[in-house]
Coordinates of N, CA and C in Angstrom, one line a residue:
M25 N 15.1 -49.1 -20.6 CA 14.9 -48.0 -21.5 C 13.4 -47.5 -21.4
T26 N 12.5 -48.4 -21.4 CA 11.0 -48.0 -21.3 C 10.8 -47.3 -20.0
Q27 N 11.5 -47.8 -18.9 CA 11.3 -47.1 -17.6 C 11.8 -45.7 -17.6
L28 N 13.0 -45.5 -18.3 CA 13.6 -44.2 -18.4 C 12.7 -43.2 -19.2
I29 N 12.1 -43.7 -20.3 CA 11.2 -42.9 -21.1 C 10.0 -42.5 -20.3
G30 N 9.5 -43.4 -19.4 CA 8.3 -43.1 -18.6 C 8.6 -42.0 -17.6
V31 N 9.9 -42.1 -17.0 CA 10.3 -41.0 -16.1 C 10.4 -39.7 -16.8
Y32 N 11.0 -39.7 -18.0 CA 11.1 -38.5 -18.8 C 9.8 -37.9 -19.1
Q33 N 8.8 -38.8 -19.5 CA 7.5 -38.3 -19.8 C 6.8 -37.6 -18.6
I34 N 6.9 -38.3 -17.4 CA 6.3 -37.7 -16.2 C 6.9 -36.4 -15.9
N35 N 8.3 -36.3 -16.0 CA 8.9 -35.0 -15.7 C 8.5 -33.9 -16.7
T36 N 8.4 -34.3 -18.0 CA 7.9 -33.4 -19.0 C 6.5 -32.8 -18.6
L37 N 5.6 -33.7 -18.2 CA 4.3 -33.3 -17.9 C 4.3 -32.3 -16.7
L38 N 5.2 -32.7 -15.7 CA 5.3 -31.9 -14.5 C 5.8 -30.5 -14.8
F39 N 6.9 -30.4 -15.6 CA 7.5 -29.1 -16.0 C 6.5 -28.3 -16.9
N40 N 5.8 -29.0 -17.7 CA 4.8 -28.3 -18.6 C 3.7 -27.7 -17.7
K41 N 3.3 -28.4 -16.7 CA 2.3 -27.9 -15.8 C 2.9 -26.7 -15.0
I42 N 4.1 -26.8 -14.5 CA 4.7 -25.7 -13.8 C 4.8 -24.5 -14.7
K43 N 5.3 -24.7 -15.9 CA 5.4 -23.6 -16.9 C 4.1 -22.9 -17.1
S44 N 3.0 -23.7 -17.2 CA 1.7 -23.1 -17.5 C 1.1 -22.3 -16.4
R45 N 1.6 -22.6 -15.1 CA 1.1 -21.9 -14.0 C 2.0 -20.7 -13.6
L46 N 3.1 -20.5 -14.2 CA 4.0 -19.3 -13.9 C 3.3 -18.0 -14.3
P47 N 3.5 -17.0 -13.5 CA 2.8 -15.7 -13.9 C 3.4 -15.1 -15.2
K48 N 2.5 -14.5 -16.0 CA 2.9 -13.9 -17.2 C 3.9 -12.7 -17.0
Q49 N 3.7 -12.0 -15.9 CA 4.6 -10.9 -15.5 C 5.0 -11.2 -14.0
P50 N 6.3 -10.9 -13.7 CA 6.7 -11.1 -12.3 C 5.8 -10.3 -11.3
N51 N 5.5 -10.9 -10.2 CA 4.7 -10.3 -9.2 C 5.4 -10.5 -7.8
I52 N 4.6 -10.4 -6.8 CA 5.1 -10.6 -5.4 C 4.8 -12.0 -5.0
L53 N 5.9 -12.8 -4.6 CA 5.7 -14.1 -4.2 C 4.9 -14.2 -2.9
K54 N 3.9 -15.1 -2.9 CA 3.0 -15.3 -1.7 C 2.3 -14.1 -1.3
K55 N 1.9 -13.3 -2.3 CA 1.2 -12.0 -2.0 C -0.1 -12.3 -1.3
R56 N -0.7 -13.5 -1.5 CA -2.0 -13.8 -0.9 C -1.9 -13.8 0.7
Y57 N -0.7 -13.9 1.2 CA -0.5 -14.0 2.7 C -0.3 -12.6 3.3
Y58 N -0.3 -11.6 2.4 CA -0.2 -10.2 2.9 C -1.6 -9.6 3.1
F59 N -1.6 -8.4 3.7 CA -2.8 -7.6 3.7 C -2.7 -6.7 2.5
N60 N -3.5 -7.1 1.4 CA -3.4 -6.4 0.2 C -4.4 -5.3 0.0
S61 N -3.9 -4.1 -0.3 CA -4.7 -2.9 -0.4 C -4.4 -2.1 -1.7
A62 N -5.2 -1.2 -2.0 CA -5.0 -0.3 -3.1 C -5.5 1.1 -2.8
V63 N -4.9 2.1 -3.3 CA -5.3 3.5 -3.1 C -5.3 4.2 -4.5
L64 N -6.2 5.3 -4.5 CA -6.2 6.2 -5.6 C -5.3 7.4 -5.2
I65 N -4.5 7.9 -6.2 CA -3.8 9.1 -6.0 C -4.6 10.2 -6.8
P66 N -5.5 10.9 -6.1 CA -6.5 11.8 -6.8 C -6.0 13.2 -7.1
F67 N -5.8 13.5 -8.4 CA -5.4 14.8 -8.8 C -6.7 15.6 -9.2
I68 N -6.7 16.8 -8.8 CA -7.9 17.7 -9.1 C -7.3 19.1 -9.5
N69 N -7.9 19.6 -10.6 CA -7.5 20.9 -11.1 C -8.3 22.0 -10.2
H70 N -7.6 22.8 -9.5 CA -8.2 23.7 -8.6 C -7.5 25.1 -8.8
N71 N -8.3 26.1 -9.1 CA -7.7 27.4 -9.4 C -6.6 27.4 -10.4
N72 N -6.9 26.6 -11.4 CA -5.9 26.4 -12.6 C -4.6 25.9 -12.1
E73 N -4.6 25.1 -11.1 CA -3.3 24.4 -10.6 C -3.7 23.0 -10.2
L74 N -2.8 22.1 -10.5 CA -3.0 20.7 -10.1 C -2.8 20.5 -8.6
H75 N -3.8 19.9 -8.0 CA -3.7 19.6 -6.5 C -3.9 18.1 -6.3
L76 N -3.4 17.7 -5.1 CA -3.7 16.3 -4.6 C -4.8 16.4 -3.6
L77 N -5.8 15.5 -3.7 CA -6.9 15.4 -2.7 C -6.5 14.5 -1.6
F78 N -6.7 14.9 -0.4 CA -6.5 14.0 0.8 C -7.7 13.9 1.7
E79 N -7.7 12.8 2.4 CA -8.8 12.6 3.4 C -8.2 12.7 4.8
L80 N -8.9 13.3 5.7 CA -8.6 13.2 7.2 C -9.5 12.1 7.7
R81 N -8.9 11.0 8.2 CA -9.7 9.9 8.7 C -10.6 10.2 9.9
A82 N -11.8 9.7 9.9 CA -12.8 10.0 11.0 C -12.3 9.3 12.3
K83 N -12.8 9.8 13.4 CA -12.4 9.4 14.7 C -12.9 8.0 15.0
G84 N -13.9 7.5 14.4 CA -14.5 6.2 14.8 C -13.9 5.0 14.0
I85 N -12.9 5.2 13.2 CA -12.3 4.1 12.4 C -10.9 3.9 12.7
N86 N -10.3 2.9 12.1 CA -8.9 2.5 12.3 C -8.0 3.7 11.9
Q87 N -6.9 4.0 12.7 CA -6.0 5.1 12.4 C -6.7 6.4 12.3
P88 N -7.5 6.8 13.3 CA -8.3 8.0 13.3 C -7.4 9.2 13.3
G89 N -7.9 10.3 12.6 CA -7.1 11.5 12.6 C -5.9 11.6 11.7
E90 N -5.6 10.5 11.0 CA -4.5 10.4 10.1 C -4.9 10.8 8.7
I91 N -3.9 11.2 7.9 CA -4.2 11.7 6.5 C -3.8 10.6 5.5
C92 N -4.7 10.4 4.6 CA -4.5 9.3 3.6 C -5.1 9.7 2.3
F93 N -4.9 8.8 1.3 CA -5.6 8.8 0.0 C -6.8 7.9 0.2
P94 N -7.8 8.1 -0.7 CA -8.9 7.1 -0.7 C -8.4 5.7 -1.1
G95 N -8.9 4.7 -0.4 CA -8.5 3.3 -0.8 C -8.8 2.4 0.4
G96 N -8.4 1.1 0.2 CA -8.7 0.1 1.2 C -8.3 -1.3 0.8
K97 N -8.9 -2.2 1.5 CA -8.5 -3.6 1.3 C -9.0 -4.2 0.0
F98 N -8.2 -5.0 -0.7 CA -8.7 -5.8 -1.8 C -9.6 -6.9 -1.3
E99 N -10.8 -6.9 -1.9 CA -11.9 -7.8 -1.5 C -12.0 -8.9 -2.5
T100 N -11.5 -10.1 -2.1 CA -11.7 -11.3 -3.0 C -13.1 -11.6 -3.2
G101 N -13.5 -11.9 -4.5 CA -14.8 -12.1 -4.8 C -15.6 -10.9 -5.2
V102 N -15.1 -9.7 -4.8 CA -15.7 -8.4 -5.1 C -14.9 -7.7 -6.2
D103 N -13.6 -7.6 -6.0 CA -12.7 -6.9 -6.9 C -12.0 -7.8 -7.9
N104 N -12.0 -7.4 -9.1 CA -11.3 -8.2 -10.1 C -9.9 -7.8 -10.3
S105 N -9.5 -6.6 -9.8 CA -8.2 -6.1 -9.9 C -8.0 -5.1 -8.8
F106 N -6.7 -4.7 -8.5 CA -6.4 -3.7 -7.5 C -6.9 -2.3 -8.0
E107 N -6.9 -2.1 -9.3 CA -7.4 -0.8 -9.8 C -8.9 -0.7 -9.4
Q108 N -9.6 -1.8 -9.5 CA -11.0 -1.8 -9.2 C -11.2 -1.5 -7.7
T109 N -10.3 -2.1 -6.9 CA -10.4 -1.8 -5.4 C -10.2 -0.3 -5.2
A110 N -9.2 0.3 -5.8 CA -9.0 1.7 -5.6 C -10.2 2.6 -6.0
I111 N -10.8 2.2 -7.2 CA -12.0 3.0 -7.7 C -13.2 2.8 -6.8
R112 N -13.4 1.5 -6.4 CA -14.6 1.2 -5.5 C -14.5 2.0 -4.2
E113 N -13.3 1.9 -3.6 CA -13.1 2.6 -2.3 C -13.3 4.1 -2.5
T114 N -12.8 4.6 -3.6 CA -12.9 6.1 -3.8 C -14.3 6.5 -4.0
V115 N -15.1 5.7 -4.7 CA -16.5 6.0 -4.9 C -17.2 6.0 -3.6
E116 N -16.9 5.0 -2.8 CA -17.6 4.8 -1.5 C -17.2 6.0 -0.5
E117 N -16.0 6.3 -0.5 CA -15.5 7.3 0.5 C -15.8 8.7 0.1
L118 N -15.7 9.0 -1.2 CA -15.9 10.4 -1.7 C -17.3 10.7 -2.1
G119 N -18.1 9.6 -2.3 CA -19.5 9.8 -2.7 C -19.6 10.3 -4.1
I120 N -18.8 9.9 -5.0 CA -18.8 10.4 -6.4 C -19.0 9.2 -7.3
E121 N -19.4 9.5 -8.6 CA -19.6 8.4 -9.5 C -18.2 8.0 -10.1
S122 N -18.1 6.7 -10.5 CA -16.8 6.3 -11.0 C -16.5 6.9 -12.4
S123 N -17.6 7.4 -13.1 CA -17.4 8.0 -14.4 C -16.5 9.3 -14.3
F124 N -16.4 9.9 -13.0 CA -15.6 11.1 -12.8 C -14.2 10.8 -12.6
I125 N -13.8 9.5 -12.5 CA -12.5 9.0 -12.2 C -11.8 8.6 -13.4
N126 N -10.6 9.2 -13.8 CA -9.9 8.8 -14.9 C -8.5 8.3 -14.5
V127 N -8.3 7.0 -14.4 CA -7.0 6.4 -13.9 C -6.1 6.5 -15.1
I128 N -4.9 7.1 -14.8 CA -3.9 7.3 -15.8 C -2.8 6.2 -15.9
G129 N -2.8 5.3 -14.9 CA -1.8 4.3 -14.8 C -1.6 3.7 -13.4
T130 N -0.5 3.0 -13.2 CA -0.3 2.3 -11.9 C 1.2 2.5 -11.6
M131 N 1.4 2.6 -10.3 CA 2.8 2.6 -9.8 C 3.2 1.2 -9.3
D132 N 4.5 1.0 -9.0 CA 4.9 -0.2 -8.5 C 4.2 -0.5 -7.1
T133 N 4.2 -1.8 -6.8 CA 3.6 -2.1 -5.5 C 4.5 -1.8 -4.4
L134 N 3.9 -1.1 -3.4 CA 4.7 -0.8 -2.1 C 4.5 -2.0 -1.2
I135 N 5.6 -2.5 -0.6 CA 5.5 -3.6 0.4 C 6.1 -3.0 1.7
T136 N 5.3 -3.0 2.7 CA 5.7 -2.5 4.0 C 6.4 -3.6 4.8
P137 N 7.3 -3.2 5.8 CA 7.9 -4.3 6.6 C 7.0 -5.0 7.5
Y138 N 5.7 -4.5 7.6 CA 4.8 -5.1 8.5 C 3.7 -5.9 7.8
G139 N 3.9 -6.3 6.6 CA 3.0 -7.2 5.9 C 1.9 -6.6 5.2
V140 N 2.0 -5.4 4.7 CA 0.9 -4.8 3.9 C 1.5 -4.4 2.6
T141 N 0.7 -4.7 1.5 CA 1.0 -4.3 0.2 C 0.1 -3.2 -0.3
V142 N 0.6 -2.2 -1.0 CA -0.3 -1.1 -1.5 C 0.0 -0.9 -3.0
D143 N -1.1 -1.1 -3.8 CA -1.0 -0.7 -5.2 C -1.7 0.6 -5.4
S144 N -1.0 1.5 -6.0 CA -1.5 2.9 -6.1 C -1.7 3.3 -7.5
F145 N -2.7 4.1 -7.7 CA -3.2 4.5 -9.1 C -3.4 6.0 -9.2
P146 N -2.5 6.7 -9.9 CA -2.7 8.1 -10.1 C -3.9 8.3 -11.0
A147 N -4.7 9.3 -10.7 CA -6.0 9.5 -11.4 C -6.4 10.9 -11.4
I148 N -7.1 11.3 -12.4 CA -7.7 12.7 -12.5 C -9.2 12.5 -12.0
I149 N -9.5 13.4 -11.1 CA -10.9 13.5 -10.7 C -11.5 14.7 -11.5
N150 N -12.5 14.4 -12.3 CA -13.1 15.4 -13.2 C -14.2 16.1 -12.5
L151 N -13.9 16.7 -11.4 CA -14.9 17.5 -10.7 C -14.2 18.7 -10.0
N152 N -15.0 19.7 -9.7 CA -14.5 20.8 -8.9 C -14.5 20.3 -7.4
F153 N -13.5 20.8 -6.7 CA -13.4 20.3 -5.3 C -14.7 20.6 -4.5
N154 N -15.3 21.7 -4.7 CA -16.6 22.1 -4.0 C -17.8 21.3 -4.4
E155 N -17.6 20.4 -5.4 CA -18.7 19.5 -5.8 C -18.7 18.2 -5.0
I156 N -17.6 17.9 -4.3 CA -17.5 16.7 -3.6 C -18.0 16.9 -2.2
I157 N -19.3 16.8 -2.0 CA -19.9 17.1 -0.8 C -20.6 15.9 -0.1
N158 N -20.7 14.8 -0.8 CA -21.4 13.7 -0.3 C -20.5 12.6 0.2
Y159 N -19.3 13.0 0.7 CA -18.3 12.0 1.2 C -18.8 11.3 2.5
D160 N -18.4 10.1 2.7 CA -18.8 9.3 3.8 C -18.3 9.9 5.1
K161 N -19.2 10.5 5.9 CA -18.8 11.1 7.2 C -18.3 10.1 8.2
K162 N -18.7 8.8 8.1 CA -18.3 7.8 9.0 C -16.9 7.4 8.9
E163 N -16.3 7.6 7.7 CA -14.9 7.3 7.4 C -14.0 8.5 7.2
V164 N -14.6 9.6 6.7 CA -13.9 10.8 6.4 C -14.3 12.0 7.2
E165 N -13.5 12.5 8.0 CA -13.8 13.7 8.8 C -13.8 15.0 7.9
E166 N -12.8 15.0 7.0 CA -12.6 16.2 6.2 C -11.8 15.9 4.9
L167 N -12.1 16.6 3.9 CA -11.3 16.6 2.7 C -10.5 17.9 2.5
F168 N -9.3 17.8 2.0 CA -8.6 19.0 1.7 C -7.6 18.8 0.5
L169 N -7.1 19.9 0.0 CA -6.2 19.9 -1.2 C -4.9 20.4 -0.8
V170 N -3.8 19.9 -1.5 CA -2.5 20.4 -1.4 C -2.0 20.6 -2.8
P171 N -1.4 21.7 -3.2 CA -0.9 21.9 -4.5 C 0.2 20.8 -4.8
F172 N 0.2 20.2 -5.9 CA 1.2 19.1 -6.2 C 2.6 19.8 -6.2
S173 N 2.6 21.0 -6.6 CA 3.9 21.7 -6.7 C 4.6 21.8 -5.4
F174 N 3.9 21.8 -4.3 CA 4.5 21.8 -2.9 C 5.4 20.5 -2.8
F175 N 4.9 19.4 -3.2 CA 5.7 18.2 -3.0 C 6.9 18.1 -4.0
V176 N 6.7 18.7 -5.2 CA 7.8 18.7 -6.1 C 8.9 19.6 -5.6
E177 N 8.5 20.7 -5.0 CA 9.5 21.7 -4.6 C 10.1 21.5 -3.2
N178 N 9.4 20.7 -2.4 CA 9.9 20.5 -1.0 C 10.2 19.0 -0.7
Q179 N 11.4 18.8 -0.2 CA 11.7 17.4 0.2 C 11.1 17.1 1.5
P180 N 10.7 15.8 1.7 CA 10.1 15.5 3.0 C 11.2 15.4 4.1
Q181 N 10.8 15.6 5.3 CA 11.7 15.2 6.4 C 11.8 13.7 6.5
K182 N 13.0 13.2 6.8 CA 13.2 11.8 6.9 C 13.6 11.3 8.3
Y183 N 12.9 10.3 8.8 CA 13.2 9.7 10.1 C 13.3 8.2 9.9
N184 N 13.5 7.5 10.9 CA 13.7 6.1 10.9 C 12.9 5.4 12.0
V185 N 12.5 4.1 11.7 CA 12.1 3.3 12.8 C 12.9 2.0 12.7
N186 N 12.9 1.3 13.8 CA 13.6 0.0 13.9 C 12.6 -1.1 13.8
V187 N 12.7 -2.0 12.8 CA 11.8 -3.2 12.6 C 12.6 -4.4 13.0
E188 N 12.0 -5.2 13.9 CA 12.7 -6.4 14.4 C 11.9 -7.7 14.0
I189 N 12.7 -8.8 13.8 CA 12.1 -10.1 13.6 C 12.4 -10.9 14.8
T190 N 11.3 -11.3 15.5 CA 11.5 -12.0 16.7 C 10.4 -13.2 16.8
P191 N 10.8 -14.3 17.5 CA 9.9 -15.4 17.5 C 8.8 -15.4 18.5
H192 N 8.6 -14.2 19.1 CA 7.6 -14.2 20.2 C 6.9 -12.8 20.2
I193 N 5.8 -12.7 20.9 CA 5.2 -11.4 21.2 C 5.3 -11.1 22.7
T194 N 5.6 -9.9 23.0 CA 5.7 -9.5 24.4 C 4.6 -8.5 24.7
D195 N 3.7 -8.8 25.7 CA 2.6 -7.9 26.0 C 3.1 -6.7 26.9
I196 N 2.2 -5.8 27.3 CA 2.6 -4.6 28.1 C 3.1 -5.0 29.5
N197 N 2.8 -6.2 29.9 CA 3.3 -6.6 31.2 C 4.6 -7.4 31.2
G198 N 5.1 -7.5 30.0 CA 6.4 -8.2 29.8 C 6.3 -9.7 29.6
N199 N 5.0 -10.2 29.5 CA 4.8 -11.7 29.3 C 5.0 -12.0 27.8
K200 N 5.8 -13.1 27.5 CA 6.1 -13.5 26.2 C 5.2 -14.7 25.7
T201 N 4.7 -14.6 24.5 CA 3.9 -15.7 23.9 C 4.7 -16.1 22.7
S202 N 5.1 -17.4 22.7 CA 5.9 -17.9 21.6 C 5.1 -18.1 20.3
L203 N 5.7 -17.7 19.2 CA 5.1 -17.8 17.9 C 5.8 -18.9 17.0
L204 N 7.1 -19.1 17.3 CA 7.9 -20.1 16.6 C 8.6 -20.9 17.6
P205 N 8.3 -22.2 17.8 CA 8.9 -23.1 18.8 C 10.3 -23.5 18.3
V206 N 11.3 -22.7 18.5 CA 12.6 -22.9 18.0 C 13.2 -24.1 18.5
E207 N 13.2 -24.4 19.8 CA 13.8 -25.5 20.4 C 13.1 -26.8 20.0
E208 N 11.8 -26.8 19.9 CA 11.0 -28.0 19.6 C 11.3 -28.4 18.1
L209 N 11.5 -27.4 17.2 CA 11.8 -27.7 15.8 C 13.2 -28.0 15.5
G210 N 14.1 -27.8 16.6 CA 15.5 -28.1 16.4 C 16.2 -27.0 15.6
L211 N 15.7 -25.8 15.6 CA 16.4 -24.7 14.9 C 17.6 -24.2 15.7
P212 N 18.5 -23.5 15.0 CA 19.7 -23.0 15.8 C 19.2 -22.1 16.9
P213 N 19.9 -22.1 18.0 CA 19.5 -21.3 19.2 C 19.4 -19.8 19.0
K214 N 20.1 -19.3 18.0 CA 20.1 -17.8 17.7 C 18.7 -17.3 17.4
Y215 N 17.8 -18.3 16.9 CA 16.5 -17.9 16.5 C 15.5 -17.9 17.6
S216 N 16.0 -18.1 18.8 CA 15.1 -18.1 20.0 C 14.9 -16.7 20.5
T217 N 15.6 -15.7 19.9 CA 15.5 -14.3 20.3 C 15.5 -13.5 19.0
T218 N 15.4 -12.2 19.2 CA 15.4 -11.3 18.0 C 16.7 -11.6 17.2
W219 N 16.5 -12.0 15.9 CA 17.7 -12.4 15.1 C 18.0 -11.4 14.0
H220 N 17.1 -10.5 13.7 CA 17.4 -9.5 12.7 C 16.6 -8.3 12.9
S221 N 17.1 -7.1 12.5 CA 16.4 -5.9 12.6 C 16.9 -5.0 11.5
I222 N 16.0 -4.2 11.0 CA 16.4 -3.2 9.9 C 15.9 -1.8 10.3
I223 N 16.6 -0.9 9.8 CA 16.2 0.5 9.9 C 15.4 0.9 8.7
H224 N 14.1 1.3 9.0 CA 13.2 1.5 7.9 C 12.9 3.0 7.9
P225 N 13.0 3.7 6.7 CA 12.8 5.1 6.6 C 11.3 5.5 6.7
V226 N 11.1 6.6 7.3 CA 9.7 7.2 7.5 C 9.8 8.6 6.9
F227 N 9.0 8.9 5.9 CA 8.9 10.3 5.3 C 7.8 11.1 5.9
V228 N 8.0 12.4 6.1 CA 7.0 13.3 6.7 C 7.0 14.6 5.9
Y229 N 5.8 14.9 5.4 CA 5.6 16.3 4.8 C 4.8 17.1 5.7
K230 N 5.2 18.4 5.9 CA 4.3 19.3 6.7 C 3.9 20.4 5.8
Y231 N 2.5 20.5 5.7 CA 1.9 21.5 4.9 C 1.0 22.3 5.8
N232 N 1.3 23.5 6.1 CA 0.6 24.3 7.1 C 0.4 23.5 8.4
D233 N -0.8 23.2 8.8 CA -0.9 22.5 10.0 C -1.2 21.0 9.8
R234 N -0.9 20.5 8.5 CA -1.2 19.1 8.1 C 0.1 18.4 8.2
V235 N 0.1 17.2 8.8 CA 1.2 16.3 8.8 C 0.9 15.0 7.9
I236 N 1.5 14.9 6.8 CA 1.3 13.8 5.9 C 2.5 12.9 6.0
W237 N 2.3 11.7 6.4 CA 3.5 10.8 6.7 C 3.1 9.3 6.4
G238 N 4.0 8.4 6.7 CA 3.8 7.0 6.5 C 3.6 6.6 5.1
I239 N 2.7 5.7 4.8 CA 2.5 5.1 3.5 C 2.1 6.2 2.5
T240 N 1.3 7.1 2.9 CA 0.8 8.2 2.0 C 2.0 9.1 1.5
A241 N 2.9 9.4 2.5 CA 4.1 10.2 2.2 C 5.0 9.4 1.3
N242 N 5.1 8.1 1.6 CA 6.0 7.3 0.8 C 5.6 7.2 -0.6
I243 N 4.3 7.1 -0.9 CA 3.8 7.1 -2.3 C 4.1 8.4 -3.0
I244 N 3.8 9.5 -2.3 CA 4.1 10.8 -2.9 C 5.6 11.0 -3.2
H245 N 6.4 10.6 -2.3 CA 7.8 10.7 -2.5 C 8.3 9.9 -3.7
E246 N 7.7 8.8 -3.9 CA 8.1 7.9 -5.1 C 7.6 8.6 -6.3
L247 N 6.4 9.1 -6.3 CA 5.8 9.8 -7.5 C 6.7 10.9 -7.9
V248 N 7.1 11.7 -7.0 CA 8.0 12.9 -7.3 C 9.3 12.4 -7.9
Y249 N 9.8 11.3 -7.3 CA 11.1 10.7 -7.7 C 11.0 10.2 -9.2
L250 N 9.8 9.6 -9.6 CA 9.6 9.2 -10.9 C 9.6 10.4 -11.9
L251 N 9.1 11.5 -11.4 CA 9.1 12.7 -12.3 C 10.5 13.2 -12.5
N252 N 11.4 13.1 -11.6 CA 12.7 13.6 -11.6 C 13.8 12.6 -12.1
A253 N 13.3 11.3 -12.3 CA 14.3 10.3 -12.7 C 14.8 10.5 -14.1

């Protein structure tokens, strides 16, 4: 009987510890293994109409020439929250004071099929567009506005890409590098080649000569969906 009580006490301590470590709100399991980022969705009042502010990425950085919202990687030890990441990156990229940024809330976390999470924060920028002149030229080639009504009134074009799960990498010469030693681990043979693929939607908005697509278009599409839900 004493032995059973001891086992019960150990289990109780274990379960109490598990309970105390569980998140207060559901989140993304193993999120620390993803590339975690955050963006601001910047609204600006321009000519008495609500606009979204976009950046054209500079040629010397990753994904040059693409259109995006201000944002970037969550920095452990620097950022206390994803909202802080979005604000910090916006301040750095647009060259404005954080006091001009009024975050109105947060959207659900976007998880891409290639291991990136994006937390996005709609916000009002309390400045005139022509006052944002000190943006970081090393990261931002150009800033521009699009009336938010354009996205409300126009559906994006929808395309697809195929995303595969495979245990190896194949270089441009056709050489394969194994990532998962299927045979050595004794896994079923089907896992030695591509064993799963999904069709992933890609949204594209065209505004004049601007092509807004990918993660940025995905966030806009969801924001419009929330308005109409």
